[in-house]
Each structure stands twice: as C-alpha cells, then as structure tokens.
C-alpha cells in the first residue's frame, strides 16, 4: 500500500488569506498546505479519503485518473467541497462508490441536493452512496470505521489493514483506541500547539501516539502556527509532520474478505 498526502492543512489552508506570519510567508514548500485529503494506492486501486475543497488541484498534482472508492470522514466544507470536481472522473469512468456514515449522508444529501435529486440538463457528480456501519472489505483491504467526537459532530476515522487515518477529532475514546492498536502507520489530527475545542493539539496527539504505539505516525490538519522546519526536529522518534505531496509506502498484507462489501 502507498499513501499520498494530497493536503495537510487546516480548514482555511496555509498560507491563510491575509496573513503575514512566518509560516504563511515561508519559502518552505512543506509550509504550503492544501486542505486535508489522502490518496491510497493498493494493487492498482485508488481510494480517496475526503474530496477536499482543493480536490481539483490535488488530483492534477497526483496524476489521478480513476477512483475505485471515496471514503468520507464527515461533511465539513473543507473535507467535501471537492465533490463537484469528481465529475471529471465520472466522465472517464462513470459513477463511483462513496462510503460515509448515516449522519454524514444526511448532511451530504442536503449540501449536494442537486447531485442526488432527479437528473437535470447540467452535469453533476455521480456517487453511489454506501452507508458504512461496520467493518467491510474494500479493494482487498479490511476497512474498520472508527467513530470520533468532533464538536457537535461524529467523524469517522478509517483503519485499512495496518494503516489508519484519524483526523478531525478532539479525543480518541477507549473504543477507538482499541481499534488502533498494532498499527504500522497512523496519521493523526494535530491542528496547533494550543488546545482546540474540536481538534487534537500537539500534546494530546503525542500522548495518543505514545499510548497506541504505531511503528510510525504522521501529524496532519495543521494550522499556520506550525512551521515545519521549527517543529519537525523536536518530535519524538517515529513521529513526523506530514506535508503535501508526501508519499509513504505502508507494508500491508492482503486480508481475506471478512464480511460484506458494504
Ligand atoms: Zn477538517
Ligand atoms: Zn499565518
Ligand atoms: Zn471537521
């Protein structure tokens, strides 16, 4: 399995409009963060986690030509406002399966009513909705959805074999931690240094990493107070800051289908 960080920035992106801080004016390409999104390549299949508001740029940069599945963590704008740009892939391949929780689908049907209502003369994104309620097998990967608190919303983290993507959460409940043991690679929310009402901050993220003991961890969803060259050298061994365009190979054995494909 290979993962590619399509975006690693918080909801407003970095640089932030109108800001002259050292990160927003940095020359370091690792300080330029599109909104969070991740691409998984596995045995010729492509799985996208969150069609971010920057999806078009991200897909062009990644050379994306097809998507076998889209997983959605939750329906905040930064994570789903790229849904309309999935049309370009629909033209090439037709409709694609999309997996989200029942709560997220309620929001998506409302936010993208034009895409799910009766067809009209204009083109629209074509997604085949699947409600993900438990473990499933996707493109040969064992997928475990993990419920996480995120303000007044519940986000899904996703474990795929020994890789997990966990963003937009203010805590990892015990039930979530149990599902995140024995990981090779964990990608974890880390919005800033100071505590945040709906996200993990640095100290909390590092504490969970110490508890879960993945072989390695990458921090993502970072705001502009995190400057890559400043924080990266201070992190514990095995913990790194993600950056846009970073590709990481994750050792991953195929898992036999465990339950339904939905
Ligand atoms: Zn977010
Ligand atoms: Zn700034
Ligand atoms: Zn969010």
PDB file of C-alpha atoms and ligand atoms in Angstrom:
ATOM      1  CA  UNK A   1       0.000   0.000   0.000  1.00  0.00           C
ATOM      2  CA  UNK A   2       1.150   3.516  -0.686  1.00  0.00           C
ATOM      3  CA  UNK A   3      -0.382   6.630   0.817  1.00  0.00           C
ATOM      4  CA  UNK A   4      -0.052  10.116  -0.612  1.00  0.00           C
ATOM      5  CA  UNK A   5      -0.884  13.200   1.409  1.00  0.00           C
ATOM      6  CA  UNK A   6      -2.916  15.317  -1.014  1.00  0.00           C
ATOM      7  CA  UNK A   7      -3.401  18.013   1.608  1.00  0.00           C
ATOM      8  CA  UNK A   8      -2.284  18.525   5.211  1.00  0.00           C
ATOM      9  CA  UNK A   9      -3.718  21.933   6.117  1.00  0.00           C
ATOM     10  CA  UNK A  10      -6.478  23.014   8.446  1.00  0.00           C
ATOM     11  CA  UNK A  11      -9.821  24.267   7.144  1.00  0.00           C
ATOM     12  CA  UNK A  12      -8.614  27.702   5.951  1.00  0.00           C
ATOM     13  CA  UNK A  13      -5.454  26.293   4.351  1.00  0.00           C
ATOM     14  CA  UNK A  14      -1.884  27.530   4.780  1.00  0.00           C
ATOM     15  CA  UNK A  15      -0.998  30.241   3.850  1.00  0.00           C
ATOM     16  CA  UNK A  16      -4.181  31.732   5.233  1.00  0.00           C
ATOM     17  CA  UNK A  17      -5.747  34.578   3.272  1.00  0.00           C
ATOM     18  CA  UNK A  18      -4.442  37.934   4.533  1.00  0.00           C
ATOM     19  CA  UNK A  19      -1.867  36.528   6.980  1.00  0.00           C
ATOM     20  CA  UNK A  20       1.779  37.669   7.060  1.00  0.00           C
ATOM     21  CA  UNK A  21       3.020  35.306   9.784  1.00  0.00           C
ATOM     22  CA  UNK A  22       6.337  33.418   9.356  1.00  0.00           C
ATOM     23  CA  UNK A  23       4.569  30.200   8.231  1.00  0.00           C
ATOM     24  CA  UNK A  24       2.227  31.913   5.782  1.00  0.00           C
ATOM     25  CA  UNK A  25       5.178  33.785   4.219  1.00  0.00           C
ATOM     26  CA  UNK A  26       7.594  30.819   4.426  1.00  0.00           C
ATOM     27  CA  UNK A  27       9.573  29.699   1.358  1.00  0.00           C
ATOM     28  CA  UNK A  28       9.498  26.101   2.576  1.00  0.00           C
ATOM     29  CA  UNK A  29       7.127  24.123   0.309  1.00  0.00           C
ATOM     30  CA  UNK A  30       6.258  21.956   3.311  1.00  0.00           C
ATOM     31  CA  UNK A  31       4.551  25.009   4.845  1.00  0.00           C
ATOM     32  CA  UNK A  32       2.106  25.294   1.937  1.00  0.00           C
ATOM     33  CA  UNK A  33      -0.838  23.142   2.917  1.00  0.00           C
ATOM     34  CA  UNK A  34      -3.970  22.454   0.925  1.00  0.00           C
ATOM     35  CA  UNK A  35      -6.991  21.163   2.821  1.00  0.00           C
ATOM     36  CA  UNK A  36      -6.653  17.647   4.253  1.00  0.00           C
ATOM     37  CA  UNK A  37      -7.112  14.691   1.960  1.00  0.00           C
ATOM     38  CA  UNK A  38      -5.335  11.395   1.417  1.00  0.00           C
ATOM     39  CA  UNK A  39      -4.969   9.031  -1.529  1.00  0.00           C
ATOM     40  CA  UNK A  40      -4.338   5.310  -1.075  1.00  0.00           C
ATOM     41  CA  UNK A  41      -2.884   3.214  -3.869  1.00  0.00           C
ATOM     42  CA  UNK A  42      -3.214  -0.530  -3.413  1.00  0.00           C
ATOM     43  CA  UNK A  43      -2.702  -3.190  -6.081  1.00  0.00           C
ATOM     44  CA  UNK A  44      -3.754  -0.854  -8.882  1.00  0.00           C
ATOM     45  CA  UNK A  45      -6.761   0.539  -6.985  1.00  0.00           C
ATOM     46  CA  UNK A  46      -7.124   4.149  -5.869  1.00  0.00           C
ATOM     47  CA  UNK A  47      -9.076   5.068  -2.744  1.00  0.00           C
ATOM     48  CA  UNK A  48      -9.622   8.713  -1.808  1.00  0.00           C
ATOM     49  CA  UNK A  49     -10.281   9.808   1.753  1.00  0.00           C
ATOM     50  CA  UNK A  50     -12.224  13.100   1.548  1.00  0.00           C
ATOM     51  CA  UNK A  51     -12.722  15.064  -1.702  1.00  0.00           C
ATOM     52  CA  UNK A  52     -11.408  18.277  -0.156  1.00  0.00           C
ATOM     53  CA  UNK A  53     -12.265  21.773  -1.280  1.00  0.00           C
ATOM     54  CA  UNK A  54      -8.849  21.704  -3.059  1.00  0.00           C
ATOM     55  CA  UNK A  55      -9.527  18.352  -4.779  1.00  0.00           C
ATOM     56  CA  UNK A  56      -9.039  19.593  -8.345  1.00  0.00           C
ATOM     57  CA  UNK A  57      -5.517  20.879  -7.709  1.00  0.00           C
ATOM     58  CA  UNK A  58      -4.706  17.801  -5.656  1.00  0.00           C
ATOM     59  CA  UNK A  59      -5.904  15.340  -8.293  1.00  0.00           C
ATOM     60  CA  UNK A  60      -3.945  17.144 -11.013  1.00  0.00           C
ATOM     61  CA  UNK A  61      -0.774  17.113  -8.938  1.00  0.00           C
ATOM     62  CA  UNK A  62      -1.188  13.436  -8.061  1.00  0.00           C
ATOM     63  CA  UNK A  63      -1.868  12.479 -11.691  1.00  0.00           C
ATOM     64  CA  UNK A  64      -5.148  10.887 -10.645  1.00  0.00           C
ATOM     65  CA  UNK A  65      -7.075   9.219 -13.473  1.00  0.00           C
ATOM     66  CA  UNK A  66      -9.508   6.882 -11.735  1.00  0.00           C
ATOM     67  CA  UNK A  67     -11.005   6.345  -8.298  1.00  0.00           C
ATOM     68  CA  UNK A  68     -12.258   2.959  -7.130  1.00  0.00           C
ATOM     69  CA  UNK A  69     -13.831   4.312  -3.940  1.00  0.00           C
ATOM     70  CA  UNK A  70     -14.280   7.504  -1.967  1.00  0.00           C
ATOM     71  CA  UNK A  71     -14.368   7.428   1.830  1.00  0.00           C
ATOM     72  CA  UNK A  72     -15.706  10.454   3.679  1.00  0.00           C
ATOM     73  CA  UNK A  73     -14.817  11.256   7.282  1.00  0.00           C
ATOM     74  CA  UNK A  74     -17.504  13.906   7.849  1.00  0.00           C
ATOM     75  CA  UNK A  75     -19.333  16.645   5.996  1.00  0.00           C
ATOM     76  CA  UNK A  76     -17.370  19.763   6.956  1.00  0.00           C
ATOM     77  CA  UNK A  77     -16.795  22.004   3.953  1.00  0.00           C
ATOM     78  CA  UNK A  78     -13.012  21.580   3.861  1.00  0.00           C
ATOM     79  CA  UNK A  79     -13.455  17.792   3.518  1.00  0.00           C
ATOM     80  CA  UNK A  80     -16.277  17.530   0.976  1.00  0.00           C
ATOM     81  CA  UNK A  81     -16.472  20.631  -1.186  1.00  0.00           C
ATOM     82  CA  UNK A  82     -14.438  18.870  -3.877  1.00  0.00           C
ATOM     83  CA  UNK A  83     -17.348  16.519  -4.581  1.00  0.00           C
ATOM     84  CA  UNK A  84     -18.396  18.567  -7.612  1.00  0.00           C
ATOM     85  CA  UNK A  85     -14.924  18.099  -9.130  1.00  0.00           C
ATOM     86  CA  UNK A  86     -15.376  14.325  -9.083  1.00  0.00           C
ATOM     87  CA  UNK A  87     -17.368  14.928 -12.287  1.00  0.00           C
ATOM     88  CA  UNK A  88     -14.162  14.906 -14.325  1.00  0.00           C
ATOM     89  CA  UNK A  89     -13.505  11.343 -13.159  1.00  0.00           C
ATOM     90  CA  UNK A  90     -17.182  10.420 -13.670  1.00  0.00           C
ATOM     91  CA  UNK A  91     -16.780  11.377 -17.345  1.00  0.00           C
ATOM     92  CA  UNK A  92     -13.926   8.873 -17.609  1.00  0.00           C
ATOM     93  CA  UNK A  93     -15.241   6.006 -15.521  1.00  0.00           C
ATOM     94  CA  UNK A  94     -18.910   6.560 -14.642  1.00  0.00           C
ATOM     95  CA  UNK A  95     -20.322   6.665 -11.126  1.00  0.00           C
ATOM     96  CA  UNK A  96     -18.096   5.715  -8.212  1.00  0.00           C
ATOM     97  CA  UNK A  97     -18.914   4.161  -4.838  1.00  0.00           C
ATOM     98  CA  UNK A  98     -18.779   6.529  -1.888  1.00  0.00           C
ATOM     99  CA  UNK A  99     -18.761   5.453   1.761  1.00  0.00           C
ATOM    100  CA  UNK A 100     -19.836   7.604   4.716  1.00  0.00           C
ATOM    101  CA  UNK A 101     -21.786   7.334   7.959  1.00  0.00           C
ATOM    102  CA  UNK A 102     -25.566   7.790   8.075  1.00  0.00           C
ATOM    103  CA  UNK A 103     -25.035  11.185   9.779  1.00  0.00           C
ATOM    104  CA  UNK A 104     -22.666  12.309   7.033  1.00  0.00           C
ATOM    105  CA  UNK A 105     -25.025  11.148   4.271  1.00  0.00           C
ATOM    106  CA  UNK A 106     -27.846  13.213   5.804  1.00  0.00           C
ATOM    107  CA  UNK A 107     -25.627  16.277   5.514  1.00  0.00           C
ATOM    108  CA  UNK A 108     -24.347  15.407   2.031  1.00  0.00           C
ATOM    109  CA  UNK A 109     -27.858  14.910   0.634  1.00  0.00           C
ATOM    110  CA  UNK A 110     -28.712  18.386   1.901  1.00  0.00           C
ATOM    111  CA  UNK A 111     -25.458  20.089   0.843  1.00  0.00           C
ATOM    112  CA  UNK A 112     -25.380  18.428  -2.598  1.00  0.00           C
ATOM    113  CA  UNK A 113     -29.114  18.076  -3.258  1.00  0.00           C
ATOM    114  CA  UNK A 114     -28.520  18.751  -6.972  1.00  0.00           C
ATOM    115  CA  UNK A 115     -26.282  15.683  -7.184  1.00  0.00           C
ATOM    116  CA  UNK A 116     -28.731  13.285  -5.606  1.00  0.00           C
ATOM    117  CA  UNK A 117     -32.063  14.637  -6.893  1.00  0.00           C
ATOM    118  CA  UNK A 118     -33.629  13.891 -10.276  1.00  0.00           C
ATOM    119  CA  UNK A 119     -31.168  14.307 -13.183  1.00  0.00           C
ATOM    120  CA  UNK A 120     -31.336  17.650 -14.998  1.00  0.00           C
ATOM    121  CA  UNK A 121     -29.707  19.062 -18.131  1.00  0.00           C
ATOM    122  CA  UNK A 122     -26.450  20.012 -16.310  1.00  0.00           C
ATOM    123  CA  UNK A 123     -23.736  17.539 -15.426  1.00  0.00           C
ATOM    124  CA  UNK A 124     -23.448  16.589 -11.794  1.00  0.00           C
ATOM    125  CA  UNK A 125     -21.204  14.399  -9.686  1.00  0.00           C
ATOM    126  CA  UNK A 126     -22.281  10.770  -9.702  1.00  0.00           C
ATOM    127  CA  UNK A 127     -21.682   8.885  -6.478  1.00  0.00           C
ATOM    128  CA  UNK A 128     -23.181   5.559  -5.460  1.00  0.00           C
ATOM    129  CA  UNK A 129     -23.949   6.052  -1.760  1.00  0.00           C
ATOM    130  CA  UNK A 130     -22.993   3.362   0.750  1.00  0.00           C
ATOM    131  CA  UNK A 131     -23.638   3.786   4.455  1.00  0.00           C
ATOM    132  CA  UNK A 132     -20.708   2.410   6.355  1.00  0.00           C
ATOM    133  CA  UNK A 133     -21.866   0.938   9.645  1.00  0.00           C
ATOM    134  CA  UNK A 134     -19.146  -1.561  10.470  1.00  0.00           C
ATOM    135  CA  UNK A 135     -16.120  -3.406   9.164  1.00  0.00           C
ATOM    136  CA  UNK A 136     -16.080  -4.115   5.447  1.00  0.00           C
ATOM    137  CA  UNK A 137     -13.710  -5.117   2.672  1.00  0.00           C
ATOM    138  CA  UNK A 138     -12.818  -2.565   0.029  1.00  0.00           C
ATOM    139  CA  UNK A 139     -10.446  -3.209  -2.899  1.00  0.00           C
ATOM    140  CA  UNK A 140      -8.994  -6.125  -0.907  1.00  0.00           C
ATOM    141  CA  UNK A 141      -8.375  -4.020   2.203  1.00  0.00           C
ATOM    142  CA  UNK A 142     -10.062  -4.649   5.526  1.00  0.00           C
ATOM    143  CA  UNK A 143     -11.710  -1.355   6.497  1.00  0.00           C
ATOM    144  CA  UNK A 144     -12.706  -0.518  10.067  1.00  0.00           C
ATOM    145  CA  UNK A 145     -14.632   2.727  10.596  1.00  0.00           C
ATOM    146  CA  UNK A 146     -13.862   4.391  13.927  1.00  0.00           C
ATOM    147  CA  UNK A 147     -16.285   6.870  15.498  1.00  0.00           C
ATOM    148  CA  UNK A 148     -14.661  10.013  16.882  1.00  0.00           C
ATOM    149  CA  UNK A 149     -16.017  13.109  18.639  1.00  0.00           C
ATOM    150  CA  UNK A 150     -15.576  16.374  16.691  1.00  0.00           C
ATOM    151  CA  UNK A 151     -17.522  19.177  18.382  1.00  0.00           C
ATOM    152  CA  UNK A 152     -21.215  18.508  17.802  1.00  0.00           C
ATOM    153  CA  UNK A 153     -20.417  16.012  15.029  1.00  0.00           C
ATOM    154  CA  UNK A 154     -19.164  12.459  14.918  1.00  0.00           C
ATOM    155  CA  UNK A 155     -16.301  11.911  12.488  1.00  0.00           C
ATOM    156  CA  UNK A 156     -15.166   8.590  11.104  1.00  0.00           C
ATOM    157  CA  UNK A 157     -11.547   7.612  11.264  1.00  0.00           C
ATOM    158  CA  UNK A 158     -10.618   4.726   8.966  1.00  0.00           C
ATOM    159  CA  UNK A 159      -8.334   1.806   9.603  1.00  0.00           C
ATOM    160  CA  UNK A 160      -7.299  -0.050   6.418  1.00  0.00           C
ATOM    161  CA  UNK A 161      -5.303  -3.145   7.307  1.00  0.00           C
ATOM    162  CA  UNK A 162      -2.397  -1.776   9.391  1.00  0.00           C
ATOM    163  CA  UNK A 163      -2.800   1.832   8.322  1.00  0.00           C
ATOM    164  CA  UNK A 164      -5.151   4.331   9.980  1.00  0.00           C
ATOM    165  CA  UNK A 165      -6.279   7.844   9.114  1.00  0.00           C
ATOM    166  CA  UNK A 166      -7.660   9.739  12.082  1.00  0.00           C
ATOM    167  CA  UNK A 167      -8.403  13.414  11.703  1.00  0.00           C
ATOM    168  CA  UNK A 168     -10.917  15.981  12.911  1.00  0.00           C
ATOM    169  CA  UNK A 169     -11.401  14.704  16.441  1.00  0.00           C
ATOM    170  CA  UNK A 170     -10.990  16.259  19.873  1.00  0.00           C
ATOM    171  CA  UNK A 171     -10.335  12.933  21.647  1.00  0.00           C
ATOM    172  CA  UNK A 172      -9.864   9.235  20.989  1.00  0.00           C
ATOM    173  CA  UNK A 173     -12.359   7.341  23.159  1.00  0.00           C
ATOM    174  CA  UNK A 174     -11.240   3.984  24.583  1.00  0.00           C
ATOM    175  CA  UNK A 175     -13.288   2.096  21.964  1.00  0.00           C
ATOM    176  CA  UNK A 176     -11.397   3.949  19.229  1.00  0.00           C
ATOM    177  CA  UNK A 177      -8.021   3.301  20.842  1.00  0.00           C
ATOM    178  CA  UNK A 178      -8.746  -0.448  20.951  1.00  0.00           C
ATOM    179  CA  UNK A 179      -9.222  -0.447  17.175  1.00  0.00           C
ATOM    180  CA  UNK A 180      -5.994   1.477  16.646  1.00  0.00           C
ATOM    181  CA  UNK A 181      -3.580  -0.924  18.303  1.00  0.00           C
ATOM    182  CA  UNK A 182      -0.902  -2.777  16.342  1.00  0.00           C
ATOM    183  CA  UNK A 183      -0.682  -0.225  13.528  1.00  0.00           C
ATOM    184  CA  UNK A 184       2.198   0.161  11.161  1.00  0.00           C
ATOM    185  CA  UNK A 185       1.320   3.760  10.246  1.00  0.00           C
ATOM    186  CA  UNK A 186      -1.046   6.212  11.926  1.00  0.00           C
ATOM    187  CA  UNK A 187      -1.999   9.600  10.502  1.00  0.00           C
ATOM    188  CA  UNK A 188      -3.344  11.784  13.276  1.00  0.00           C
ATOM    189  CA  UNK A 189      -5.045  15.160  13.693  1.00  0.00           C
ATOM    190  CA  UNK A 190      -2.799  17.910  15.130  1.00  0.00           C
ATOM    191  CA  UNK A 191      -4.194  21.355  14.451  1.00  0.00           C
ATOM    192  CA  UNK A 192      -1.876  23.552  16.527  1.00  0.00           C
ATOM    193  CA  UNK A 193       0.145  23.900  19.753  1.00  0.00           C
ATOM    194  CA  UNK A 194      -2.676  25.227  21.937  1.00  0.00           C
ATOM    195  CA  UNK A 195      -5.719  23.138  22.908  1.00  0.00           C
ATOM    196  CA  UNK A 196      -8.623  23.392  20.464  1.00  0.00           C
ATOM    197  CA  UNK A 197     -12.313  22.689  21.124  1.00  0.00           C
ATOM    198  CA  UNK A 198     -12.818  20.282  18.213  1.00  0.00           C
ATOM    199  CA  UNK A 199      -9.321  19.057  17.230  1.00  0.00           C
ATOM    200  CA  UNK A 200      -6.329  17.398  18.850  1.00  0.00           C
ATOM    201  CA  UNK A 201      -3.481  19.766  19.631  1.00  0.00           C
ATOM    202  CA  UNK A 202       0.172  18.732  19.672  1.00  0.00           C
ATOM    203  CA  UNK A 203       0.445  17.500  23.246  1.00  0.00           C
ATOM    204  CA  UNK A 204      -2.774  15.469  23.013  1.00  0.00           C
ATOM    205  CA  UNK A 205      -1.767  13.949  19.668  1.00  0.00           C
ATOM    206  CA  UNK A 206       1.645  12.921  21.025  1.00  0.00           C
ATOM    207  CA  UNK A 207       0.031  11.397  24.127  1.00  0.00           C
ATOM    208  CA  UNK A 208      -2.252   9.217  21.994  1.00  0.00           C
ATOM    209  CA  UNK A 209       0.664   8.176  19.801  1.00  0.00           C
ATOM    210  CA  UNK A 210       2.605   7.159  22.925  1.00  0.00           C
ATOM    211  CA  UNK A 211      -0.401   5.114  24.059  1.00  0.00           C
ATOM    212  CA  UNK A 212      -1.146   3.453  20.705  1.00  0.00           C
ATOM    213  CA  UNK A 213       2.498   2.770  19.773  1.00  0.00           C
ATOM    214  CA  UNK A 214       2.202   2.655  15.976  1.00  0.00           C
ATOM    215  CA  UNK A 215       5.514   1.918  14.242  1.00  0.00           C
ATOM    216  CA  UNK A 216       5.357   5.471  12.922  1.00  0.00           C
ATOM    217  CA  UNK A 217       2.955   8.379  12.970  1.00  0.00           C
ATOM    218  CA  UNK A 218       2.363  11.440  10.801  1.00  0.00           C
ATOM    219  CA  UNK A 219       0.629  14.591  12.015  1.00  0.00           C
ATOM    220  CA  UNK A 220      -1.807  16.403   9.715  1.00  0.00           C
ATOM    221  CA  UNK A 221      -4.601  19.047   9.565  1.00  0.00           C
ATOM    222  CA  UNK A 222      -2.082  21.677  10.674  1.00  0.00           C
ATOM    223  CA  UNK A 223      -2.750  25.385  11.040  1.00  0.00           C
ATOM    224  CA  UNK A 224      -0.279  28.172  10.346  1.00  0.00           C
ATOM    225  CA  UNK A 225       1.210  28.324  13.831  1.00  0.00           C
ATOM    226  CA  UNK A 226       3.032  25.061  12.997  1.00  0.00           C
ATOM    227  CA  UNK A 227       6.125  25.810  10.899  1.00  0.00           C
ATOM    228  CA  UNK A 228       7.568  22.590   9.504  1.00  0.00           C
ATOM    229  CA  UNK A 229      11.279  23.298   9.987  1.00  0.00           C
ATOM    230  CA  UNK A 230      10.664  24.514  13.524  1.00  0.00           C
ATOM    231  CA  UNK A 231       8.587  21.625  14.880  1.00  0.00           C
ATOM    232  CA  UNK A 232       9.783  18.613  12.863  1.00  0.00           C
ATOM    233  CA  UNK A 233      13.195  18.312  14.601  1.00  0.00           C
ATOM    234  CA  UNK A 234      11.571  18.441  18.052  1.00  0.00           C
ATOM    235  CA  UNK A 235       9.238  15.486  17.553  1.00  0.00           C
ATOM    236  CA  UNK A 236       9.856  12.116  19.235  1.00  0.00           C
ATOM    237  CA  UNK A 237      11.395   9.297  17.183  1.00  0.00           C
ATOM    238  CA  UNK A 238       8.847   7.750  14.831  1.00  0.00           C
ATOM    239  CA  UNK A 239       6.647  10.857  14.685  1.00  0.00           C
ATOM    240  CA  UNK A 240       6.800  13.128  11.649  1.00  0.00           C
ATOM    241  CA  UNK A 241       4.942  16.081  10.233  1.00  0.00           C
ATOM    242  CA  UNK A 242       3.145  15.245   7.026  1.00  0.00           C
ATOM    243  CA  UNK A 243       3.363  17.645   4.090  1.00  0.00           C
ATOM    244  CA  UNK A 244       1.514  17.953   0.813  1.00  0.00           C
ATOM    245  CA  UNK A 245       2.761  15.537  -1.821  1.00  0.00           C
ATOM    246  CA  UNK A 246       4.492  13.208   0.673  1.00  0.00           C
ATOM    247  CA  UNK A 247       4.201   9.563  -0.399  1.00  0.00           C
ATOM    248  CA  UNK A 248       4.793   6.760   2.072  1.00  0.00           C
ATOM    249  CA  UNK A 249       4.919   3.011   1.450  1.00  0.00           C
ATOM    250  CA  UNK A 250       2.985   1.098   4.109  1.00  0.00           C
ATOM    251  CA  UNK A 251       3.656  -2.642   4.385  1.00  0.00           C
ATOM    252  CA  UNK A 252       0.281  -4.277   4.129  1.00  0.00           C
ATOM    253  CA  UNK A 253      -0.728  -7.876   3.687  1.00  0.00           C
ATOM    254  CA  UNK A 254      -3.969  -8.585   1.901  1.00  0.00           C
ATOM    255  CA  UNK A 255      -6.752  -9.555   4.257  1.00  0.00           C
ATOM    256  CA  UNK A 256      -9.342 -12.124   3.272  1.00  0.00           C
ATOM    257  CA  UNK A 257     -12.843 -10.701   2.946  1.00  0.00           C
ATOM    258  CA  UNK A 258     -14.326 -10.693   6.449  1.00  0.00           C
ATOM    259  CA  UNK A 259     -17.892  -9.518   5.948  1.00  0.00           C
ATOM    260  CA  UNK A 260     -19.978  -7.753   3.358  1.00  0.00           C
ATOM    261  CA  UNK A 261     -18.523  -5.468   0.712  1.00  0.00           C
ATOM    262  CA  UNK A 262     -20.533  -2.593   2.068  1.00  0.00           C
TER     263      UNK A 262
HETATM  264 ZN1  LIG B   1     -11.178  19.495   8.816  1.00  0.00          ZN
HETATM  265 ZN1  LIG B   2      -0.260  32.819   9.041  1.00  0.00          ZN
HETATM  266 ZN1  LIG B   3     -14.089  18.959  10.628  1.00  0.00          ZN
END
